[in-house]
Coordinates of C-alpha atoms and ligand atoms in Angstrom, one line a residue:
M27 CA 0.0 0.0 0.0
N28 CA 1.5 3.3 -1.0
K29 CA -1.3 5.7 -0.4
E30 CA -1.2 9.4 -1.1
P31 CA -3.7 11.7 0.7
G32 CA -4.4 13.7 -2.5
Q33 CA -2.9 14.3 -6.0
T34 CA -1.3 17.6 -5.6
V35 CA 2.5 17.8 -5.0
S36 CA 4.6 19.8 -2.7
P37 CA 8.3 20.6 -3.1
W38 CA 9.3 18.3 -0.3
M39 CA 7.9 15.1 -2.0
S40 CA 10.9 14.7 -4.3
Q41 CA 13.0 13.8 -1.3
E42 CA 13.7 10.0 -1.2
V43 CA 13.0 8.4 2.2
P44 CA 14.5 5.0 2.9
P45 CA 11.5 2.5 1.9
L46 CA 10.4 0.2 4.8
P47 CA 9.8 -3.6 4.4
S48 CA 6.4 -5.0 4.9
M49 CA 5.6 -7.2 8.0
S50 CA 4.9 -10.8 7.4
T51 CA 4.6 -12.2 11.0
G52 CA 3.7 -11.0 14.4
A53 CA 6.2 -9.7 16.8
H54 CA 6.7 -8.3 20.3
A55 CA 8.6 -5.1 21.4
D56 CA 8.7 -2.8 24.5
V57 CA 6.7 -0.2 22.5
C58 CA 4.7 -0.3 19.3
V59 CA 4.3 3.0 17.5
V60 CA 1.5 3.4 14.9
G61 CA 2.1 6.0 12.3
A62 CA 5.4 7.1 10.7
G63 CA 4.9 10.9 10.3
I64 CA 7.0 13.3 12.4
A65 CA 5.2 12.5 15.6
G66 CA 5.6 8.6 15.3
V67 CA 9.1 8.7 13.9
T68 CA 10.3 11.2 16.6
T69 CA 8.7 9.1 19.4
A70 CA 10.3 5.9 18.0
Y71 CA 13.7 7.7 17.9
C72 CA 13.4 9.0 21.5
L73 CA 12.4 5.7 22.9
M74 CA 15.1 3.8 21.0
K75 CA 17.6 6.3 22.3
E76 CA 16.5 5.4 25.8
G77 CA 17.2 1.6 25.0
R78 CA 13.5 0.6 24.3
S79 CA 12.9 -1.9 21.6
V80 CA 10.3 -0.4 19.2
I81 CA 8.1 -1.6 16.3
L82 CA 7.0 1.2 14.1
L83 CA 4.0 0.4 11.8
D84 CA 2.6 2.6 9.0
D85 CA 0.2 1.5 6.3
S86 CA 2.1 3.7 3.7
Q87 CA 5.8 4.9 3.5
P88 CA 7.2 7.3 6.1
G89 CA 6.0 10.9 5.9
R90 CA 3.3 10.1 3.2
G91 CA 0.6 11.6 5.6
M92 CA 0.6 15.2 6.4
T93 CA 4.3 15.5 7.1
E94 CA 5.1 15.8 3.2
R95 CA 2.4 18.4 2.9
T96 CA 3.5 20.8 5.7
T97 CA 5.2 24.1 5.4
A98 CA 7.4 23.2 8.4
H99 CA 7.7 26.6 10.2
L100 CA 9.4 25.6 13.5
S101 CA 7.9 28.3 15.8
N102 CA 7.0 29.0 19.4
A103 CA 4.7 31.8 18.3
I104 CA 1.6 29.6 19.1
D105 CA -0.9 29.8 16.2
A106 CA -3.9 30.4 18.5
G107 CA -2.1 33.5 20.1
Y108 CA -0.7 33.8 23.7
T109 CA -3.6 36.0 24.7
E110 CA -5.9 33.1 23.9
I111 CA -3.7 30.3 25.3
E112 CA -3.4 32.2 28.6
R113 CA -7.1 32.8 28.8
L114 CA -7.7 29.0 28.1
H115 CA -4.8 27.5 30.0
G116 CA -3.9 30.2 32.6
L117 CA -0.5 31.9 32.8
Q118 CA 1.4 28.7 33.8
G119 CA -0.1 27.0 30.9
A120 CA 1.0 29.7 28.6
R121 CA 4.5 29.5 30.0
L122 CA 4.7 25.7 29.5
A123 CA 3.3 26.1 26.0
A124 CA 6.1 28.6 25.1
N125 CA 8.8 26.4 26.9
S126 CA 7.7 23.2 25.2
H127 CA 7.7 24.6 21.7
T128 CA 11.0 26.4 22.3
A129 CA 12.4 23.1 23.6
A130 CA 11.1 21.3 20.5
I131 CA 12.9 23.6 18.2
D132 CA 16.1 23.2 20.1
W133 CA 15.7 19.5 20.1
I134 CA 15.3 19.3 16.4
E135 CA 18.4 21.4 16.0
K136 CA 20.5 19.4 18.3
T137 CA 19.2 16.1 16.9
A138 CA 19.8 17.1 13.2
H139 CA 23.4 18.0 14.4
E140 CA 24.1 14.8 16.5
A141 CA 22.5 12.5 13.8
G142 CA 24.2 14.2 10.9
I143 CA 21.0 15.1 9.2
D144 CA 21.4 17.7 6.6
C145 CA 17.9 19.1 6.6
D146 CA 18.4 22.7 5.7
F147 CA 17.7 23.7 9.3
L148 CA 17.9 27.5 9.6
R149 CA 17.4 29.9 12.5
L150 CA 15.5 32.9 11.5
D151 CA 13.1 35.5 12.8
G152 CA 9.3 35.2 12.7
Y153 CA 6.9 38.1 12.3
L154 CA 3.3 38.4 13.4
C155 CA 1.7 41.2 11.5
A156 CA -1.6 42.9 11.8
A157 CA -3.5 42.4 8.5
S158 CA -5.1 45.9 9.1
P159 CA -4.7 48.8 11.3
D160 CA -7.7 47.7 13.3
D161 CA -5.7 44.7 14.6
A162 CA -3.1 47.1 16.2
Q163 CA -4.5 46.4 19.6
R164 CA -4.5 42.7 19.1
I165 CA -0.7 42.9 18.3
K166 CA -0.1 44.9 21.5
D167 CA -2.0 42.4 23.6
E168 CA -0.1 39.6 22.1
W169 CA 3.2 41.2 22.8
A170 CA 2.2 41.6 26.5
A171 CA 0.9 37.9 26.6
A172 CA 4.2 36.7 24.9
L173 CA 6.3 38.5 27.4
R174 CA 4.1 37.0 30.4
A175 CA 4.7 33.7 28.8
G176 CA 8.4 34.0 29.2
L177 CA 9.3 35.1 25.7
A178 CA 11.3 38.1 26.8
D179 CA 12.9 38.8 23.3
V180 CA 9.6 39.2 21.4
E181 CA 9.5 42.9 20.4
P182 CA 7.3 45.2 18.2
V183 CA 8.8 46.4 14.8
D184 CA 7.5 49.3 12.8
R185 CA 9.0 48.3 9.5
L186 CA 9.3 44.9 8.1
P187 CA 12.4 43.8 6.4
G188 CA 11.8 42.7 2.8
P189 CA 8.9 43.9 0.5
L190 CA 5.9 42.6 2.6
T191 CA 3.3 45.3 2.4
Q192 CA 1.2 44.5 5.4
N193 CA -0.3 47.9 6.7
G194 CA -0.3 47.3 10.4
P195 CA 2.2 46.8 13.2
C196 CA 4.2 43.5 13.7
L197 CA 5.9 41.5 16.4
R198 CA 9.3 39.9 15.8
F199 CA 9.7 36.5 17.4
P200 CA 13.5 35.8 17.4
R201 CA 15.1 32.3 17.1
Q202 CA 12.4 30.6 15.1
A203 CA 13.4 28.1 12.6
Q204 CA 12.6 26.2 9.4
F205 CA 13.8 23.0 7.8
H206 CA 13.1 20.5 4.9
P207 CA 10.6 18.3 6.6
M208 CA 11.3 15.3 4.4
K209 CA 15.1 15.5 4.5
Y210 CA 14.7 15.5 8.4
L211 CA 12.3 12.6 8.5
A212 CA 14.5 10.6 6.1
G213 CA 17.4 11.2 8.5
L214 CA 15.4 10.1 11.5
V215 CA 14.1 7.0 9.7
K216 CA 17.7 6.0 8.8
A217 CA 18.8 6.5 12.3
I218 CA 16.0 4.3 13.8
A219 CA 16.6 1.6 11.2
Q220 CA 20.2 1.3 12.4
G221 CA 19.0 1.1 16.0
K222 CA 16.8 -1.2 18.0
C223 CA 13.7 -0.2 15.9
R224 CA 12.0 -2.5 13.5
A225 CA 9.9 -0.3 11.1
F226 CA 7.4 -1.6 8.6
S227 CA 5.2 -0.1 5.9
G228 CA 2.1 -1.7 4.3
S229 CA 0.8 -2.3 7.9
H230 CA -2.7 -0.9 8.2
V231 CA -3.7 -1.0 11.9
T232 CA -7.3 -1.9 12.4
K233 CA -7.4 -2.7 16.1
V234 CA -5.6 -1.4 19.3
E235 CA -6.4 -3.3 22.5
S236 CA -5.3 -1.6 25.8
G237 CA -4.1 -3.8 28.8
K238 CA -1.0 -4.8 30.6
Q239 CA 0.2 -6.0 27.4
V240 CA -1.2 -4.0 24.4
R241 CA -2.3 -5.9 21.2
V242 CA -2.1 -4.3 17.8
E243 CA -3.7 -6.0 14.9
T244 CA -3.2 -5.1 11.1
S245 CA -5.5 -5.8 8.2
Q246 CA -2.7 -8.0 6.8
G247 CA -3.3 -10.4 9.6
C248 CA -0.2 -9.6 11.8
V249 CA -0.4 -9.1 15.6
V250 CA 2.1 -7.0 17.6
T251 CA 2.2 -7.2 21.4
A252 CA 4.0 -4.6 23.5
D253 CA 4.1 -3.1 27.0
A254 CA 2.7 0.2 25.5
V255 CA 1.4 1.5 22.2
V256 CA 1.6 5.1 20.8
V257 CA -1.1 5.9 18.2
A258 CA 0.5 8.7 16.0
T259 CA -1.8 8.6 13.1
N260 CA -2.4 12.3 13.0
T261 CA -5.9 11.7 14.2
P262 CA -6.4 8.7 16.4
I263 CA -7.8 5.5 14.8
N264 CA -8.4 3.9 18.2
N265 CA -10.4 6.5 20.0
M266 CA -13.7 6.6 18.2
V267 CA -15.4 9.6 20.0
T268 CA -14.0 11.5 22.9
I269 CA -11.1 13.1 21.1
H270 CA -13.0 13.8 17.8
T271 CA -15.5 16.0 19.9
K272 CA -12.6 18.2 21.1
Q273 CA -11.0 18.7 17.6
A274 CA -12.0 19.6 14.1
A275 CA -10.4 18.9 10.7
Y276 CA -9.5 21.9 8.4
I277 CA -8.2 21.8 4.8
T278 CA -5.4 24.4 4.3
Y279 CA -4.0 25.4 0.8
V280 CA -0.3 26.3 -0.2
I281 CA 1.3 27.7 -3.1
S282 CA 5.1 28.0 -3.9
A283 CA 6.6 30.3 -6.5
T284 CA 10.1 31.4 -7.5
I285 CA 11.3 34.8 -6.1
P286 CA 14.7 36.4 -6.7
A287 CA 17.2 35.9 -3.9
G288 CA 17.7 39.2 -2.3
A289 CA 14.1 40.3 -3.0
V290 CA 12.9 38.9 0.3
E291 CA 14.6 38.2 3.8
Q292 CA 14.5 34.5 4.8
A293 CA 12.0 34.8 7.7
L294 CA 8.7 33.3 8.8
W295 CA 5.5 35.5 8.5
W296 CA 1.9 35.2 9.8
D297 CA -0.8 37.7 9.7
T298 CA -3.9 38.3 11.8
Q299 CA -6.5 37.5 9.1
D300 CA -9.0 34.7 9.7
P301 CA -7.9 32.3 8.3
Y302 CA -4.5 33.7 8.6
H303 CA -1.6 33.6 5.9
Y304 CA 1.6 31.8 6.7
V305 CA 4.8 32.5 4.6
R306 CA 8.5 31.2 4.4
T307 CA 11.1 30.7 1.8
Q308 CA 13.1 27.6 0.8
R309 CA 16.2 27.3 -1.2
R310 CA 16.2 24.4 -3.7
S311 CA 18.7 22.9 -6.0
L312 CA 18.1 23.0 -9.7
P313 CA 18.7 19.7 -11.8
G314 CA 21.3 21.5 -14.0
G315 CA 23.2 22.8 -11.0
G316 CA 22.7 26.0 -9.1
E317 CA 19.7 26.8 -6.9
E318 CA 16.7 29.0 -6.6
L319 CA 14.7 30.5 -3.9
L320 CA 11.0 29.5 -3.3
L321 CA 8.3 31.6 -1.7
I322 CA 6.0 29.4 0.2
V323 CA 2.6 30.9 1.0
G324 CA -0.3 29.2 2.8
G325 CA -3.9 30.1 4.0
E326 CA -7.5 29.9 2.8
D327 CA -8.5 27.1 5.4
H328 CA -12.0 25.8 5.6
K329 CA -13.5 22.9 7.5
A330 CA -12.6 19.5 5.7
G331 CA -15.5 18.3 3.4
Q332 CA -17.4 21.5 3.5
A333 CA -16.1 23.4 0.6
D334 CA -15.0 22.3 -2.9
D335 CA -13.5 25.4 -4.6
A336 CA -9.8 24.8 -4.4
E337 CA -9.2 26.7 -7.7
F338 CA -10.8 29.9 -6.2
R339 CA -8.7 29.5 -3.0
Y340 CA -5.4 29.0 -4.8
G341 CA -6.3 32.0 -6.9
R342 CA -6.9 34.2 -3.9
L343 CA -3.7 32.9 -2.2
E344 CA -1.6 33.9 -5.4
A345 CA -3.3 37.2 -5.7
W346 CA -2.6 38.0 -2.0
A347 CA 1.0 36.7 -2.2
R348 CA 1.5 38.9 -5.5
A349 CA 0.3 41.9 -3.7
Q350 CA 2.6 41.4 -0.7
F351 CA 5.6 40.2 -2.7
P352 CA 5.7 42.0 -6.0
A353 CA 9.0 40.2 -7.0
M354 CA 7.2 36.8 -7.0
G355 CA 7.8 34.8 -10.1
G356 CA 6.0 31.7 -11.5
V357 CA 4.1 29.3 -9.4
T358 CA 5.9 26.1 -9.2
H359 CA 3.5 24.0 -6.9
R360 CA 0.0 24.1 -5.4
W361 CA -1.0 21.6 -2.8
S362 CA -3.3 21.2 0.1
G363 CA -3.5 19.1 3.5
Q364 CA -5.4 18.7 6.6
V365 CA -4.8 20.1 10.0
M366 CA -6.6 19.0 13.2
E367 CA -7.6 22.1 15.3
S368 CA -8.2 21.3 19.0
V369 CA -10.9 23.5 20.6
D370 CA -8.3 25.0 23.0
G371 CA -5.4 25.6 20.7
L372 CA -3.0 23.0 21.9
A373 CA -2.3 19.2 21.0
F374 CA -3.6 16.1 22.9
I375 CA -0.4 14.2 23.8
G376 CA -0.5 11.5 26.5
K377 CA -2.6 8.6 27.8
N378 CA -5.6 7.8 25.6
P379 CA -8.7 8.5 27.9
G380 CA -9.9 5.3 29.6
D381 CA -7.1 3.0 28.3
E382 CA -4.2 1.3 29.9
N383 CA -0.8 1.6 28.2
V384 CA -2.2 3.4 25.1
Y385 CA -0.9 6.8 24.3
I386 CA -2.0 9.2 21.6
A387 CA -0.6 12.4 19.8
T388 CA -3.1 14.4 17.9
G389 CA -4.7 18.0 17.6
D390 CA -1.6 19.5 16.0
C391 CA -3.3 23.0 15.5
G392 CA -1.1 23.7 12.5
M393 CA 2.0 23.3 14.5
G394 CA 2.5 19.6 14.1
M395 CA 6.2 19.9 13.6
T396 CA 6.7 21.1 17.1
H397 CA 3.8 19.4 18.7
G398 CA 4.9 16.1 17.0
T399 CA 8.4 16.6 18.5
I400 CA 7.0 17.5 21.9
A401 CA 5.0 14.1 21.6
G402 CA 8.3 12.3 21.2
L403 CA 9.8 13.9 24.3
L404 CA 6.7 13.8 26.4
L405 CA 5.5 10.3 25.6
T406 CA 9.0 8.9 26.2
D407 CA 8.9 10.4 29.7
L408 CA 5.4 8.9 30.4
I409 CA 6.3 5.5 29.0
K410 CA 9.4 5.5 31.1
G411 CA 7.3 6.5 34.2
R412 CA 9.1 9.9 34.5
D413 CA 7.3 13.1 35.5
S414 CA 7.0 15.8 32.8
P415 CA 6.2 19.4 33.4
W416 CA 4.2 19.3 30.2
S417 CA 1.9 16.3 31.0
S418 CA -1.1 18.1 32.3
L419 CA -1.1 20.8 29.7
Y420 CA -1.2 18.3 26.8
N421 CA -3.3 15.6 28.7
P422 CA -5.9 14.2 26.3
S423 CA -8.4 13.8 29.1
R424 CA -8.5 17.5 29.8
H425 CA -11.9 19.2 29.8
P426 CA -11.9 22.3 27.6
V427 CA -14.2 24.2 30.1
K428 CA -12.9 27.6 29.0
A429 CA -13.2 26.8 25.4
M430 CA -17.0 25.7 25.8
G431 CA -18.0 28.3 23.1
E432 CA -15.7 26.7 20.4
F433 CA -16.7 23.2 21.6
V434 CA -20.4 24.0 21.1
R435 CA -19.9 25.7 17.8
E436 CA -17.8 22.7 16.4
S437 CA -20.3 20.2 17.8
L438 CA -23.3 22.0 16.2
N439 CA -21.3 22.1 12.9
V440 CA -20.9 18.4 13.0
V441 CA -24.7 17.7 13.9
A442 CA -25.6 20.0 10.9
Q443 CA -23.6 17.8 8.5
Y444 CA -26.2 14.8 9.1
T445 CA -28.7 16.9 7.0
D446 CA -26.7 15.6 4.0
W447 CA -28.6 12.4 4.4
V448 CA -31.8 14.2 3.1
T449 CA -30.4 16.5 0.5
K450 CA -30.1 15.8 -3.4
G451 CA -27.1 14.3 -4.9
D452 CA -24.4 16.4 -6.6
V453 CA -25.7 15.2 -10.0
A454 CA -29.0 13.5 -10.8
R455 CA -27.6 10.7 -12.9
A456 CA -24.3 8.6 -13.1
E457 CA -24.2 9.6 -16.8
D458 CA -23.6 13.2 -15.8
I459 CA -20.2 12.4 -14.1
P460 CA -17.4 13.2 -16.6
N461 CA -14.3 10.9 -16.9
G462 CA -11.8 11.3 -14.1
E463 CA -14.3 12.9 -11.7
G464 CA -16.5 11.9 -8.9
A465 CA -19.9 12.9 -7.5
V466 CA -22.3 11.9 -4.8
L467 CA -25.5 10.4 -6.2
R468 CA -28.8 9.9 -4.3
D469 CA -30.0 6.3 -4.3
G470 CA -33.4 6.0 -2.5
L471 CA -32.8 6.6 1.2
T472 CA -29.0 6.5 0.9
K473 CA -26.2 8.1 -1.0
I474 CA -23.5 6.7 -3.4
A475 CA -19.9 7.9 -3.8
A476 CA -19.4 7.5 -7.6
Y477 CA -16.0 7.9 -9.5
R478 CA -15.7 7.6 -13.2
D479 CA -12.1 6.7 -14.2
A480 CA -10.2 8.0 -17.3
D481 CA -11.6 5.1 -19.3
G482 CA -15.2 5.8 -18.4
V483 CA -15.6 2.9 -16.1
L484 CA -17.8 3.8 -13.1
H485 CA -16.5 2.8 -9.5
T486 CA -19.2 3.1 -6.8
C487 CA -19.1 3.0 -3.0
S488 CA -21.5 3.7 -0.3
A489 CA -21.1 7.5 0.5
V490 CA -21.6 6.7 4.2
C491 CA -18.4 7.2 6.3
P492 CA -17.7 4.2 8.2
H493 CA -16.7 6.3 11.3
L494 CA -20.0 7.8 12.4
N495 CA -22.1 7.6 9.3
C496 CA -21.8 11.3 7.8
I497 CA -22.0 11.5 4.0
V498 CA -18.5 12.1 2.3
S499 CA -18.0 14.8 -0.3
W500 CA -15.9 14.7 -3.4
N501 CA -12.8 16.9 -3.5
H502 CA -12.1 17.9 -7.0
S503 CA -8.7 19.1 -6.5
E504 CA -7.2 16.1 -4.5
H505 CA -9.5 13.5 -5.9
T506 CA -10.5 12.2 -2.5
W507 CA -13.7 11.6 -0.6
D508 CA -13.6 13.8 2.5
C509 CA -15.8 13.5 5.4
P510 CA -17.3 16.7 6.7
C511 CA -17.7 15.5 10.3
H512 CA -14.3 14.5 11.8
G513 CA -11.9 14.5 8.9
S514 CA -11.7 10.9 7.6
R515 CA -10.6 10.8 4.0
F516 CA -10.7 8.1 1.3
D517 CA -9.1 7.7 -2.2
K518 CA -11.2 7.9 -5.3
F519 CA -11.8 4.2 -5.0
G520 CA -13.0 4.5 -1.4
Q521 CA -9.7 3.2 0.3
V522 CA -9.3 4.8 3.7
L523 CA -6.4 7.4 3.7
N524 CA -6.7 8.6 7.1
G525 CA -8.7 8.3 10.3
P526 CA -10.7 8.3 12.5
A527 CA -12.1 5.7 10.0
I528 CA -10.2 2.6 9.9
T529 CA -12.0 0.8 7.1
D530 CA -12.8 1.6 3.5
L531 CA -16.1 3.0 2.1
T532 CA -18.1 -0.1 1.3
R533 CA -17.7 -1.1 -2.3
L534 CA -20.9 -1.4 -4.4
N535 CA -19.9 -2.5 -7.9
T536 CA -16.4 -4.0 -7.5
Ligands
LIG627 C1 -0.5 22.6 4.4 C2 0.0 22.4 5.8 C3 1.0 23.3 6.4 C4 1.4 23.1 7.6 N1 2.3 23.8 8.1 C5 2.9 23.6 9.4 C6 3.9 24.5 9.8 O1 4.4 25.4 9.2 N2 4.5 24.2 11.1 C7 4.0 23.1 11.8 O2 4.6 22.9 12.8 N3 3.1 22.3 11.3 C8 2.4 22.6 10.1 N4 1.4 21.7 9.7 C9 1.0 20.6 10.5 C10 2.0 19.4 10.3 O3 2.4 19.3 9.0 C11 1.3 18.0 10.7 O4 0.6 18.3 12.0 C12 2.2 17.0 10.9 O5 2.9 16.8 9.7 C13 1.4 15.7 11.3 O6 2.4 14.8 11.7 P1 1.9 13.4 12.2 O7 3.1 12.6 12.5 O8 1.0 13.7 13.4 O9 0.9 12.8 11.1 P2 1.2 12.3 9.6 O10 2.4 12.9 9.0 O11 -0.1 12.5 8.9 O12 1.6 10.8 9.9 C14 0.5 10.0 10.2 C15 0.9 8.6 9.7 O13 0.0 7.5 10.2 C16 -0.3 6.6 9.1 N5 -1.6 6.0 9.4 C17 -2.8 6.5 9.4 N6 -3.7 5.6 9.7 C18 -3.0 4.5 9.8 C19 -3.4 3.1 10.1 N7 -4.8 2.8 10.4 N8 -2.5 2.2 10.2 C20 -1.2 2.4 10.1 N9 -0.8 3.7 9.8 C21 -1.7 4.7 9.7 C22 -0.3 7.5 7.8 O14 0.1 6.7 6.7 C23 0.8 8.5 8.2 O15 2.0 8.1 7.6 C24 0.9 21.9 8.4 C25 0.1 21.0 7.8 C26 -0.5 21.2 6.5 C27 -1.4 20.2 5.9
LIG628 S1 -15.1 11.0 10.2 FE1 -16.6 10.9 11.6 S2 -18.3 10.4 10.5 FE2 -16.8 10.5 9.0

């Protein structure tokens, strides 16, 4: 199985990652880690460094989830903002959030150095800019909250380096960083393969049983037993309800374009629009020798499965980028991916509620590079029975009492999606679906997800998501079926790409 969560391509995907073998029999290890994205691979690496034997399972190859679709800002400027983090988690919580993200960046830098991973790691400044003069007070408040959280070097700047033409004040966050996520991941995978970690691809996990000895089953018929299991599948495939009521899946869009070196400072940028824009640069080698600079611009987020207008969003992103960076050249890549937004702005990392020896890492909040690294450090502490100052902040069992407004809003949004059961199909008849496209059809009381391939053959599945029965939507840009409720995604033939669903859409005609 070599699944791709979409057909668009990011600049990171050209990086080769050591392919993993598939598993043919069951096995035992101290810890089983499920999911070989940044969270799972970092956790496997940290456990291995502490002398634990590890089995790492992924149903695809490493990084083929959201890690190859990221923009890899490494930042302690929390996306939700320190004002909001302090309101939701208290002053001590905001301090621990700042401390943990700072530690994650430092750890990535140190590990890349120690393990000899050449991943273009670069320290640089980050700028949070008011998108309009009306947001000036918000920037002031954010500065005060960042200082209270312990980020003493954050400071306001009147004028931005480079040509960004934002028209409000900005904050400078020093000592942020960026890297090439797939070069980094490939380096970590190489390191774990040389240690006490047995890593396997093609292992689709369908069951995780908690207990003194945990038991992990794959759809290929293998059983792994271990003292503990870490489920790092971006969104948990073992926790069917609790966590999914506290986080929501959003699709976010990115373009990259050439820009003359010298026309822009290498820095990270974010603005205060909702949804906000995020910007960085990346040097890349050219096939004939030499290199060029790419400007990478993201934004235009919407709830997964609730909009299908990618062309319009890419167009708006490009127009915004050209207005801010007039020297921008031709667009080289356009891609999208999914982020899991927790209702209270921080990830869920720790023991899975109600389970024994089962741990999860999810709720990246658009900061999965650092949250995934925090997961590696924190889960290793928990599994080794050590205290961690971060454990209660990231505890998956926490009750988001102060985020009740957001919790209710997201819950009502999910309930509203069930009305899809009584609406019309996207098209009236299967004949109306052109070659290479998909559409939802009504069939009596239920709905069908129909995809017509390039040769005109129609492939049909039930449009009912096997997680909690919402109706999936066709994503014209990525050629996936996306669930509007909790973010499950399926390829055009109905094969599950990511959770919480663990099974495919039910096939009807093949
Ligand atoms: C466009 C975009 C921009 C982003 N920008 C940033 C940024 O600038 N900074 C930042 O910090 N974060 C950013 N993020 C978030 C970050 O990229 C992700 O949070 C992070 O990559 C997620 O890593 P992960 O290891 O949790 O999950 P993934 O990388 O998705 O890995 C999960 C793995 O689990 C496997 N899997 C799933 N189900 C199963 C199963 N049943 N059995 C076996 N294996 C399974 C998948 O194949 C996959 O390999 C961005 C995300 C996107 C989409
Ligand atoms: S992801 Fe929950 S119903 Fe589809």
